[in-house]
Tab-separated table of C-alpha atoms in Angstrom:
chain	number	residue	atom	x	y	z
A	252	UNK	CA	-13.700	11.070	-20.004
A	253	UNK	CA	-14.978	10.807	-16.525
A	254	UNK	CA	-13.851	13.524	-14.258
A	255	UNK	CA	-16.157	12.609	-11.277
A	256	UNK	CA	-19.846	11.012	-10.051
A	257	UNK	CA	-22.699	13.151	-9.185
A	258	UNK	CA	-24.464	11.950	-6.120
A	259	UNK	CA	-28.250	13.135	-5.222
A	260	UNK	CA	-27.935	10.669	-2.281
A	261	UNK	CA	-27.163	8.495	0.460
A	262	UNK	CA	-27.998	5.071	-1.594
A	263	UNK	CA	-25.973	6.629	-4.287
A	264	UNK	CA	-23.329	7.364	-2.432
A	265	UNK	CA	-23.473	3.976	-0.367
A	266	UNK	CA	-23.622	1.995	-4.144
A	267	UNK	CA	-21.269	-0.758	-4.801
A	268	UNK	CA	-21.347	0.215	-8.453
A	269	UNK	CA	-21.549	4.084	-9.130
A	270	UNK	CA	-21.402	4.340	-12.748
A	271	UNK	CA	-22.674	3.228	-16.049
A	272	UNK	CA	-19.507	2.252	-16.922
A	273	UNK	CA	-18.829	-0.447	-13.972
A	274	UNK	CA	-21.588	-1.703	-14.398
A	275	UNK	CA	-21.127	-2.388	-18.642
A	276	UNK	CA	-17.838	-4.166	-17.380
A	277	UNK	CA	-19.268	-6.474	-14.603
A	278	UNK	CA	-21.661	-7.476	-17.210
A	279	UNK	CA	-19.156	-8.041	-19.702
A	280	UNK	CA	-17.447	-10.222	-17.121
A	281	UNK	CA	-20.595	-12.023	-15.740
A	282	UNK	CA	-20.922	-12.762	-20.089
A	283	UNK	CA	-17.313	-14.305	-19.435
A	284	UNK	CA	-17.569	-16.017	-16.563
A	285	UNK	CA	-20.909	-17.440	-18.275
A	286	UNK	CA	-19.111	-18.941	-21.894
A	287	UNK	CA	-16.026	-19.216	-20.558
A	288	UNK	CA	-16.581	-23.097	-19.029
A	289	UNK	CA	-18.351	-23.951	-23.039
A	290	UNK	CA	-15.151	-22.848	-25.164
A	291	UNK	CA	-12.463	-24.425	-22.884
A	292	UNK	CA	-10.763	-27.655	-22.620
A	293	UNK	CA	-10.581	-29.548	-19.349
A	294	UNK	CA	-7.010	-28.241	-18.761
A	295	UNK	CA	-8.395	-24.663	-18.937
A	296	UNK	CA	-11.238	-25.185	-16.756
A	297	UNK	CA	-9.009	-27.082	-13.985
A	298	UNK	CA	-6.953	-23.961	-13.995
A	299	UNK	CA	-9.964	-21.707	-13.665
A	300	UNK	CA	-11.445	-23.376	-10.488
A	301	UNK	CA	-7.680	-23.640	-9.127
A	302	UNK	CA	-7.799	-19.930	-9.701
A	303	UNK	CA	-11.084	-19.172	-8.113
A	304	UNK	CA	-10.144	-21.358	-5.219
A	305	UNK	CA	-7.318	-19.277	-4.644
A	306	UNK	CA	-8.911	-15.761	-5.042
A	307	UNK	CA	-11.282	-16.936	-2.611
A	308	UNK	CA	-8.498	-17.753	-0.146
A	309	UNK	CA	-6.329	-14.308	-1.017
A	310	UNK	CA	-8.859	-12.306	-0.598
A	311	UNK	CA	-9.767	-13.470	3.286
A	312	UNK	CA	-5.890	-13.226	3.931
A	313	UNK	CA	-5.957	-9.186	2.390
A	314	UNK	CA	-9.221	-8.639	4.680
A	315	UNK	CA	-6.779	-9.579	7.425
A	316	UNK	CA	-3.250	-8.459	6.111
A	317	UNK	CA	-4.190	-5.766	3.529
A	318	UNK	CA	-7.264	-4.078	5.870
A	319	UNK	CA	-6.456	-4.755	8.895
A	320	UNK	CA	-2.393	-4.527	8.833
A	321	UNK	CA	-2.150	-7.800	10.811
A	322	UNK	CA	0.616	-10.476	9.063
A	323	UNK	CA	-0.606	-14.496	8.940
A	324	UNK	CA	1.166	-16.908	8.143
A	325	UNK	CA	-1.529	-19.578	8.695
A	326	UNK	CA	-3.943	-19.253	5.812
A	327	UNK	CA	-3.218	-22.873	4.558
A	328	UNK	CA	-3.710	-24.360	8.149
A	329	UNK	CA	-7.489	-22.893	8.313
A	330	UNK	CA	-7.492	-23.689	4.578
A	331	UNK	CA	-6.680	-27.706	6.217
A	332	UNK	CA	-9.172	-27.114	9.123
A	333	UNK	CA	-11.971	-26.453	6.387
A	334	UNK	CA	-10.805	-29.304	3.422
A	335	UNK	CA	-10.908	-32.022	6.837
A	336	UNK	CA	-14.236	-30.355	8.335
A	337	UNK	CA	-15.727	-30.831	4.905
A	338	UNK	CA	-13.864	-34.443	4.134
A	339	UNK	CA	-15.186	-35.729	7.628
A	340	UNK	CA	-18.630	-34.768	7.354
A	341	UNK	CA	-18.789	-36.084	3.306
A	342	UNK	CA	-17.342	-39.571	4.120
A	343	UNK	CA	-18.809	-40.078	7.501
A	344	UNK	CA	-22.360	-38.479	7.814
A	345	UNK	CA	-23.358	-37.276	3.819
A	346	UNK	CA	-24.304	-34.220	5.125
A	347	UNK	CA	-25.554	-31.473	2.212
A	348	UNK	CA	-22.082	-29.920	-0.116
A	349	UNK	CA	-23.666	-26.897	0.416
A	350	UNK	CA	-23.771	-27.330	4.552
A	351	UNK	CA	-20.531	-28.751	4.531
A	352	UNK	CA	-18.824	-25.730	2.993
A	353	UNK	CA	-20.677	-23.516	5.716
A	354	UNK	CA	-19.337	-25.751	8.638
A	355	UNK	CA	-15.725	-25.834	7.215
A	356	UNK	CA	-16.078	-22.113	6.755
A	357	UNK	CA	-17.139	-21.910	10.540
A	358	UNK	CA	-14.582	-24.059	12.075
A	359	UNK	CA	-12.076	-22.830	10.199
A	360	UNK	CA	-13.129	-19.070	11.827
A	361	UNK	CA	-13.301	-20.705	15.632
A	362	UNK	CA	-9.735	-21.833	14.774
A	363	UNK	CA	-8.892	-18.352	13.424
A	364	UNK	CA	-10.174	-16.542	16.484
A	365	UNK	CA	-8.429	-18.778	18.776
A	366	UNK	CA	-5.358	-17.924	16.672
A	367	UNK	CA	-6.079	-14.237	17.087
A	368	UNK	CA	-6.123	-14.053	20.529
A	369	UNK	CA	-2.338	-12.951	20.796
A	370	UNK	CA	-2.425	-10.376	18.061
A	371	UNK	CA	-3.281	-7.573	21.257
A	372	UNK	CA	-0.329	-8.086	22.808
A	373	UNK	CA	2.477	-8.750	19.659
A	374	UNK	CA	2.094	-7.695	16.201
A	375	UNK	CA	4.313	-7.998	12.496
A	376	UNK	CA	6.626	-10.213	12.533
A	377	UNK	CA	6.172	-11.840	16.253
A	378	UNK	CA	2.587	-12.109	15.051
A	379	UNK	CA	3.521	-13.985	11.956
A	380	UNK	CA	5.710	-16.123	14.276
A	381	UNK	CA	2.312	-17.322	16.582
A	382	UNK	CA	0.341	-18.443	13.105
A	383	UNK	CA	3.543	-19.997	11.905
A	384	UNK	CA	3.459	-22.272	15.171
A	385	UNK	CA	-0.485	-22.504	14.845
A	386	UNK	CA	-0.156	-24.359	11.444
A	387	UNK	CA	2.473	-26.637	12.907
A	388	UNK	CA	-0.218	-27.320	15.381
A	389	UNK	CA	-2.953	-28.009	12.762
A	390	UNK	CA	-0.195	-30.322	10.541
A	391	UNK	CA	0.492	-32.429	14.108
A	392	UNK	CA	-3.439	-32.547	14.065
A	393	UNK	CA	-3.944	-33.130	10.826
A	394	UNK	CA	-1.093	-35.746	10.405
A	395	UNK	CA	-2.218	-38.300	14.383
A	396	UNK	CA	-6.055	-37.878	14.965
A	397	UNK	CA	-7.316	-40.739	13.848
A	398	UNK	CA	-10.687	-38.864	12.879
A	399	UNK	CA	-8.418	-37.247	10.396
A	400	UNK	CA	-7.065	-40.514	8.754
A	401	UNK	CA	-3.829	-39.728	9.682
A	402	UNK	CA	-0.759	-39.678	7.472
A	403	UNK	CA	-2.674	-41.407	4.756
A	404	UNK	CA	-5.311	-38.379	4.869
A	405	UNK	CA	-9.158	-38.767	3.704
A	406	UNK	CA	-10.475	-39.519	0.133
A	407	UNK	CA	-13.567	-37.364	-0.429
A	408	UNK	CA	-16.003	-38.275	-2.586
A	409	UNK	CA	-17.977	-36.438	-5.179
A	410	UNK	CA	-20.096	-33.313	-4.033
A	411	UNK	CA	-23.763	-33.779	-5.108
A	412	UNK	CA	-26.078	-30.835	-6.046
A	413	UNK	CA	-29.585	-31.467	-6.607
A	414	UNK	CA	-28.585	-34.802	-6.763
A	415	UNK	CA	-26.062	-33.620	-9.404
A	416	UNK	CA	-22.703	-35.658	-8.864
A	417	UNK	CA	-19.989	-32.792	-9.514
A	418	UNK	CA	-17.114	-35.028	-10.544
A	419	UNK	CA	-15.730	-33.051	-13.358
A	420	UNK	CA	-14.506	-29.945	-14.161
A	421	UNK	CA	-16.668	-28.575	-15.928
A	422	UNK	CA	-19.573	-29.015	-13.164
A	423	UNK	CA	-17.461	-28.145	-10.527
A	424	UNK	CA	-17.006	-24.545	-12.250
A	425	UNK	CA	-20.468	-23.666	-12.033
A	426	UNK	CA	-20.725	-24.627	-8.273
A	427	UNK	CA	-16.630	-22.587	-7.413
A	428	UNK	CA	-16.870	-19.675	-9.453
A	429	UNK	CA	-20.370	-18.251	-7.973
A	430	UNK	CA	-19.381	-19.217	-4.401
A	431	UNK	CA	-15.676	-16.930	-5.193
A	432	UNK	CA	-17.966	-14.369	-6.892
A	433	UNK	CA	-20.476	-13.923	-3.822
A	434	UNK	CA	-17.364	-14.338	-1.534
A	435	UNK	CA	-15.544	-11.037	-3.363
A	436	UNK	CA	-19.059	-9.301	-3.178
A	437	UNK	CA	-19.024	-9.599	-0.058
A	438	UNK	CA	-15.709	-8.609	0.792
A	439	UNK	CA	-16.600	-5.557	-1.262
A	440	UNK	CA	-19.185	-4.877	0.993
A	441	UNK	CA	-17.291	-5.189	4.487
A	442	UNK	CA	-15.214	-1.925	3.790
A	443	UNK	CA	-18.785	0.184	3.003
A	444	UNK	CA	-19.577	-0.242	6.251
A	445	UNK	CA	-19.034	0.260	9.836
A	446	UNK	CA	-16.745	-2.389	10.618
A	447	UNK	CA	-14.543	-2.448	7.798
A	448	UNK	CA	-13.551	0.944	8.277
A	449	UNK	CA	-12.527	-0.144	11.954
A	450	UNK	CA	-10.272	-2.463	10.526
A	451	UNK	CA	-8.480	0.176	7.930
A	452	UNK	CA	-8.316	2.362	11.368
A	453	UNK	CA	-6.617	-0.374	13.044
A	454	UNK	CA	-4.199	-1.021	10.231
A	455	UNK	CA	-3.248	2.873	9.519
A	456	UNK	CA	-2.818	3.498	13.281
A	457	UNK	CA	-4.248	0.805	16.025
A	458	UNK	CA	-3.339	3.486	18.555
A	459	UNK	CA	-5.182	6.145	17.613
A	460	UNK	CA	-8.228	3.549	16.774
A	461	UNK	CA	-8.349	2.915	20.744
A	462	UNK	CA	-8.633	5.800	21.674
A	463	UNK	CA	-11.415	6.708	18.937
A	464	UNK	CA	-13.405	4.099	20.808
A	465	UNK	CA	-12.220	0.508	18.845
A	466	UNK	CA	-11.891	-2.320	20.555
A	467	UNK	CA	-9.056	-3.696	19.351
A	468	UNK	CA	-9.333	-6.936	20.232
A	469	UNK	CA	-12.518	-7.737	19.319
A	470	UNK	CA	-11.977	-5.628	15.901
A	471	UNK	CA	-8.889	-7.743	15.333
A	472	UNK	CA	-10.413	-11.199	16.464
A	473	UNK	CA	-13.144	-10.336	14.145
A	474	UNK	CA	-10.779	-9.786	11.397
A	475	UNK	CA	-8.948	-13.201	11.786
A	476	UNK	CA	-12.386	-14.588	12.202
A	477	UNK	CA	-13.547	-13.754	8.740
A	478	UNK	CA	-10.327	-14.478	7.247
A	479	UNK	CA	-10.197	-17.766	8.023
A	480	UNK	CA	-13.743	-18.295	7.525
A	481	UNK	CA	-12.786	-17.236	4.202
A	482	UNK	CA	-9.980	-20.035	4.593
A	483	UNK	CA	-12.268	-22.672	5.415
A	484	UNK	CA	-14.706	-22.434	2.493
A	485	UNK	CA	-11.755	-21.929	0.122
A	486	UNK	CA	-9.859	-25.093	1.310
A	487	UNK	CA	-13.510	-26.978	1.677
A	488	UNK	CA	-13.846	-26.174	-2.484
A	489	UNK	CA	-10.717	-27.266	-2.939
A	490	UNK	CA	-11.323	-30.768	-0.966
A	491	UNK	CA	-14.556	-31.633	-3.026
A	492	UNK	CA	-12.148	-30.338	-6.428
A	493	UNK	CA	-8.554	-32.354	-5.871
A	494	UNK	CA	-11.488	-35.192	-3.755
A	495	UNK	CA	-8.180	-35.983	-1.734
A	496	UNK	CA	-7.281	-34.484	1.739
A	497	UNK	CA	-3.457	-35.243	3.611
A	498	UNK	CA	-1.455	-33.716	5.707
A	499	UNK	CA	0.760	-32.556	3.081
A	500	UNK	CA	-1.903	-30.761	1.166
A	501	UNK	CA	-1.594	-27.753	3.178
A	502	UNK	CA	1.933	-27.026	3.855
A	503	UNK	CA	3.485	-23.666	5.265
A	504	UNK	CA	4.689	-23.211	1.703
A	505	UNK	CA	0.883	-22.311	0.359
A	506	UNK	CA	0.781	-20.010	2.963
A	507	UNK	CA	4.245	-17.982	1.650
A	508	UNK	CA	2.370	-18.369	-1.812
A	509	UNK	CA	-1.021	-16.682	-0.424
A	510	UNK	CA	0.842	-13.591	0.855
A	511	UNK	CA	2.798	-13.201	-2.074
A	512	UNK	CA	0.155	-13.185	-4.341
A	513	UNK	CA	-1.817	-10.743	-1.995
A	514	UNK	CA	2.023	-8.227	-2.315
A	515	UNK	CA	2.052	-8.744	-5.767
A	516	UNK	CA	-1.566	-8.065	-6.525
A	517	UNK	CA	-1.635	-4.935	-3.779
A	518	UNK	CA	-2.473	-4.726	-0.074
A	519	UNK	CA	-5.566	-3.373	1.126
A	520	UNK	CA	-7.429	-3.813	-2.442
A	521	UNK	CA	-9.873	-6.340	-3.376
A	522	UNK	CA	-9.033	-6.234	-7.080
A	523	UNK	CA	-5.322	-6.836	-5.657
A	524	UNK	CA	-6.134	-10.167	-4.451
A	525	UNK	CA	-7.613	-11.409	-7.463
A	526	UNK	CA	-5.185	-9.971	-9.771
A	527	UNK	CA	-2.609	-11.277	-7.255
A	528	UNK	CA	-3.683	-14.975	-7.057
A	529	UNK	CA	-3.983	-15.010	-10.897
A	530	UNK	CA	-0.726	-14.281	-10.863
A	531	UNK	CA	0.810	-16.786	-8.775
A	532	UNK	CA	-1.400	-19.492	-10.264
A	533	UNK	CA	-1.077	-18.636	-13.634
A	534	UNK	CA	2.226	-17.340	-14.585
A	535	UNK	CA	4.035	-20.824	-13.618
A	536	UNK	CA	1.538	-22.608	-15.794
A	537	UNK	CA	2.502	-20.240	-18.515
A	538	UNK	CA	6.021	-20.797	-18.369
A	539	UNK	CA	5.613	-24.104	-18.219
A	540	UNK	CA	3.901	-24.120	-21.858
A	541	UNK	CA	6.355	-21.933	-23.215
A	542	UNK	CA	9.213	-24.645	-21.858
A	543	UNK	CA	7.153	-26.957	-23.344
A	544	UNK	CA	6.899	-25.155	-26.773
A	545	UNK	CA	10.466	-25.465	-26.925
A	546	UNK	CA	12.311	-27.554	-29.486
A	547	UNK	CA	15.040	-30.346	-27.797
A	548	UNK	CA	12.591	-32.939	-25.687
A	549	UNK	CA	12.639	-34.186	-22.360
A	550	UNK	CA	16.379	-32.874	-22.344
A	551	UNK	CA	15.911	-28.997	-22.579
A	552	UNK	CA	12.949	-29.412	-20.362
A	553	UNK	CA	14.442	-31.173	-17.485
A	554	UNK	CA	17.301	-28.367	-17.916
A	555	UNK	CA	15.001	-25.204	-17.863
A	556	UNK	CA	12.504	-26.501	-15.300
A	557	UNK	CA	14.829	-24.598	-12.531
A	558	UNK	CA	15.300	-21.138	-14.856
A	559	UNK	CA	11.609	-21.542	-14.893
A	560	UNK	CA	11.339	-21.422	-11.545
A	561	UNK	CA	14.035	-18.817	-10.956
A	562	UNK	CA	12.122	-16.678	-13.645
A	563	UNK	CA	8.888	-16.980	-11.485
A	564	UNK	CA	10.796	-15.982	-8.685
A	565	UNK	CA	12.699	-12.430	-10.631
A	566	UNK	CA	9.206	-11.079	-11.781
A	567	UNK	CA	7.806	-11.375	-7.988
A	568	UNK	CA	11.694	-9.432	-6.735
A	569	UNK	CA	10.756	-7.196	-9.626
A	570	UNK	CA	6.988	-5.944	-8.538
A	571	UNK	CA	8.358	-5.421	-4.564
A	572	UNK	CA	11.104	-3.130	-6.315
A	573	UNK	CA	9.635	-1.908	-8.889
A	574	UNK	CA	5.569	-1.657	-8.075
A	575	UNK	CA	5.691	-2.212	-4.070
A	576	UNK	CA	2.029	-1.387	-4.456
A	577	UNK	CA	1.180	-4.671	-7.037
A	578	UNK	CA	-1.173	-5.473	-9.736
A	579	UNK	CA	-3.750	-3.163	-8.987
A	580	UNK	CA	-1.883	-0.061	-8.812
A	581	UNK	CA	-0.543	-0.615	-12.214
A	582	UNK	CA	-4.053	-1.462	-13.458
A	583	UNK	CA	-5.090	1.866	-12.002
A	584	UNK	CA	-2.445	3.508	-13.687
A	585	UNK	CA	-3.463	2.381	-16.824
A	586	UNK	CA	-7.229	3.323	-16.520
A	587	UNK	CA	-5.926	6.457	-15.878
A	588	UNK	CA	-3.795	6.602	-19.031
A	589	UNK	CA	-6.320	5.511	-21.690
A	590	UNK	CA	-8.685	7.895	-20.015
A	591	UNK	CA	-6.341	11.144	-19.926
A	592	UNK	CA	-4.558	9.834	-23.345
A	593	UNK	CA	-6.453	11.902	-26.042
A	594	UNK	CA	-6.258	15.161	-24.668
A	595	UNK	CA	-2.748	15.178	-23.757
A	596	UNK	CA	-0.366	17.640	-26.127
């Protein structure tokens, strides 16, 4: 059983990965993440970039929610502002996939800054009320500039890689799933260093963070900033992997789904915001199988399609009653179980 780390050192102590152990299991899961796209069907591997897609989003929203303690309810409008940044340079000057993705990413933060800029003065849910009128802003945008195609929205076509057209699945895996990866790294990162620790100062007491010397508007600017850069390069994947962009692609709906899946999975964790958007992404899918399983046709399905829904709806009640911390405290809780397990009387 591990009972603690010996550290000889500042790089030690600074390491993303401090023991033998972690470092087995990321290997185990790089294995994974390696044969998982050669044993699964095309179903399987839609669902995996869908799920990638929306860890990468989650996790910019929990840099801003779950670190920082600000609420958005925007993520899916800087999601749109990256899918049409990416869409409008594809179609109209062929620019590199890779270069598109960091331009969506960027304009997608300028949009998120500008966004920001009240968070000083209001904060919960007044806060939440400002992004909720910024992504009626972007949908006017999205849905009358004629740059944007309008109501009919922009067809994208396929990213190219090397020359590489990535029009399935299965290629598109091996271009999502690294960009998530080094996108959770990274994230990882932020809160071993200087500034991330500004922005769990902010979010346990913004008061106190002032007067420690903060800036708390540049800290908090900074933390929309990267959130919806996050945004941008999530929604720019998922333009090149749905290859349509609309109006209606990014509704204020996906943004309700992006902080549920960050409460479900746990604030202020990275871990929670995977865990969190496999959640949301998966567990309808599941149910839907199991409806599907079901003996009685098109009948019995058309009938439990709403109980499915109304299920989906009772297990998210039941982790903010019953595990207000999510996903990753109850995965902690278990680590600690199978690790205390054989010496308990």
């Amino acid at each position: 059983m591990r009972i603690g780390t010996l550290k000889e050192s500042y790089v030690a102590d600074a390491a993303l990965f401090d023991s033998r152990t972690q470092k087995v299991w990321l290997a185990v899961a790089a294995a994974l993440l390696l044969l998982f796209p050669f044993m699964a069907s095309d179903y399987w591997l839609y669902l995996a970039c869908l799920v990638s897609i929306n860890v990468a989003s989650a996790t910019g929203l929990n840099i801003l929610t779950g670190y920082t303690g600000l609420v958005s309810l925007g993520q899916a409008a800087f999601m749109g502002l990256g899918a049409y940044t990416v869409a409008v340079l594809e179609t109209r000057l062929g620019t590199p996939f890779l270069l598109n993705l960091l331009a969506g990413g960027i304009v997608a933060m300028l949009g998120g800054i500008v966004v920001g800029i009240p968070s000083l003065r209001v904060k919960g849910l007044y806060l939440a009320i400002a992004t909720i009128a910024a992504s009626f802003i972007a949908h006017f945008i999205f849905a009358n500039w004629k740059f944007t195609g309008g109501t009919a929205g922009l067809s994208v076509p396929p990213a190219r890689l090397f020359g590489l057209p990535l029009d399935t699945s299965f290629r598109l895996y091996w271009v999502i799933v690294p960009v998530t990866v080094l996108m959770l790294l990274g994230a990882a990162n932020l809160f071993r260093t200087r500034v991330g620790r500004a922005f769990i100062a902010i979010r346990d007491r913004d008061i106190s963070a002032e007067v420690l010397g903060i800036p708390l508007l540049r800290y908090k600017l900074l933390s929309f900033g990267l959130s919806s850069f996050y945004a941008g390069v999530a929604g720019g994947l998922w333009a090149y992997f749905f290859r349509v962009v609309t109006p209606e692609s990014f509704p204020l709906l996906m943004s309700i789904f992006f902080l549920a899946a960050i409460i479900v999975g746990g604030m202020g964790s990275i871990l929670g915001g995977i865990l969190g958007a496999v959640f949301m992404t998966m567990v309808p899918e599941l149910l839907k199988l199991v409806v599907d399983l079901l003996p009685g046709g098109n009948e019995l399905t058309v009938f439990l399609s709403p109980v499915r829904t109304v299920i989906f709806g009772l297990l998210i009640i039941g982790f903010l009653v019953f595990e207000p911390h999510g996903l990753a405290e109850v995965w902690r809780r278990i680590r600690r179980f199978f690790h205390l397990w054989p010496f308990r009387n």
